[in-house]
Phi, psi and omega in degrees: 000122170265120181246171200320136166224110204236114163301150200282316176251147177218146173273110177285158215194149180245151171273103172223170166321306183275038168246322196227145203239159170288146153074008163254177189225115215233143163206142174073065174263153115224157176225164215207115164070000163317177165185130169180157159297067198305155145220130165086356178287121191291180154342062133024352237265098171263084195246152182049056190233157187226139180252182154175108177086028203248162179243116175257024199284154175089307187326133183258091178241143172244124172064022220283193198195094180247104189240140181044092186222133166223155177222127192227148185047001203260148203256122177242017184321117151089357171310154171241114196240043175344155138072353180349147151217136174234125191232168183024097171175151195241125120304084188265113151083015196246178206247158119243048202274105190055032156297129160249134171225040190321117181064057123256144205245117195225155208220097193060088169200169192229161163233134180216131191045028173281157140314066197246051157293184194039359185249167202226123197266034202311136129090349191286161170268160171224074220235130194033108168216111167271132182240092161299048192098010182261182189237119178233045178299117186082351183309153172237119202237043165284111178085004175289162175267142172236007188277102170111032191267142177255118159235098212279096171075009199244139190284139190218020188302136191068007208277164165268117213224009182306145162084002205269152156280138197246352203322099174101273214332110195264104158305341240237100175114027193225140196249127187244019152332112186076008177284147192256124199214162160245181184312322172310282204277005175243027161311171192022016175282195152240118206238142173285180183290013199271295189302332192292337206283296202294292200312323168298324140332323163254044171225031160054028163275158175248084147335082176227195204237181200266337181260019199234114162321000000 
């Protein structure tokens, strides 16, 4: 895991419509307590900047591009971030709450004690990722690469994880009650003995004991 490299001086910066632009490119930022609506922002481009407390919900970005990112407190509740890519960056504490980030691609990055239900990651990569504490109830990971994604203490109930690759994927210490997955995709995961019991249960085996009918 590569984490942020972020400088020690940053240029403090405001959120306004007319600041972050399609097809530009902003680094060594920080912003602090904004709220606003991106709608319609193209290709993106961010590097080494820290957020912190700032709210992006609702926000509309096509293709945005984020490298050496941090995020604190910050809200992306129902954002549309199509085609996203994030390499080396951390999200603390932050609401993503029914964030879409469909065909996004992500890389050494952490998520930690977020809100992320409801949001949806179809079709997306995932490469060295850690899910640290987060409540990722009902998320949807349909058809993501999930291989060797760690989910540390994360809530994971209902979640949807059919066609996703699990190869390496550590389940472990995470509660998956209702997720729905098939034979296929949890070949190589990592499950304690509880989760192998309940996950053999929804591939439709019958458990039983050597005295038991």
């Amino acid at each position: 895991m590569k984490p942020p490299d972020i400088p020690k001086k940053l240029t403090a910066a405001k959120l306004t419509d007319s600041f972050l632009q399609s097809d530009e490119t902003y680094s060594r930022l920080t912003f602090t307590g904004d709220q606003i609506q991106l709608q319609g922002v193209e290709h993106l481009v961010l590097k080494k900047t820290q957020f912190q407390g700032v709210s992006l919900d609702y926000s509309v970005l096509y293709a945005p591009n984020l490298i050496d990112l941090q995020m604190s407190q910050c809200s992306l509740a129902n954002a549309n971030c199509e085609r996203l890519i994030v390499r080396r960056a951390e999200f603390v504490g932050c609401r993503l709450l029914g964030m879409n980030v469909t065909d996004g691609h992500f890389q050494d990055v952490t998520f930690r004690d977020c809100d992320i239900q409801l949001a949806r990651f179809r079709f997306s990569t995932f490469s060295t990722v850690v899910f640290e504490e987060c409540n990722l109830q009902e998320a949807n990971f349909q058809g993501a690469d999930l291989s060797g994604v760690h989910f540390k203490k994360c809530t994971l109930n209902n979640a949807e994880m059919s066609q996703a690759t699990l190869q390496g994927t550590d389940f472990r210490t995470s509660m998956i009650e209702g997720v729905r997955v098939g034979p296929k995709e949890v070949v190589g995961a990592v499950v304690d003995h509880f989760q192998a019991a309940y996950m053999a249960s929804l591939l439709g085996l019958v458990i039983k004991g050597e005295d038991e009918e």
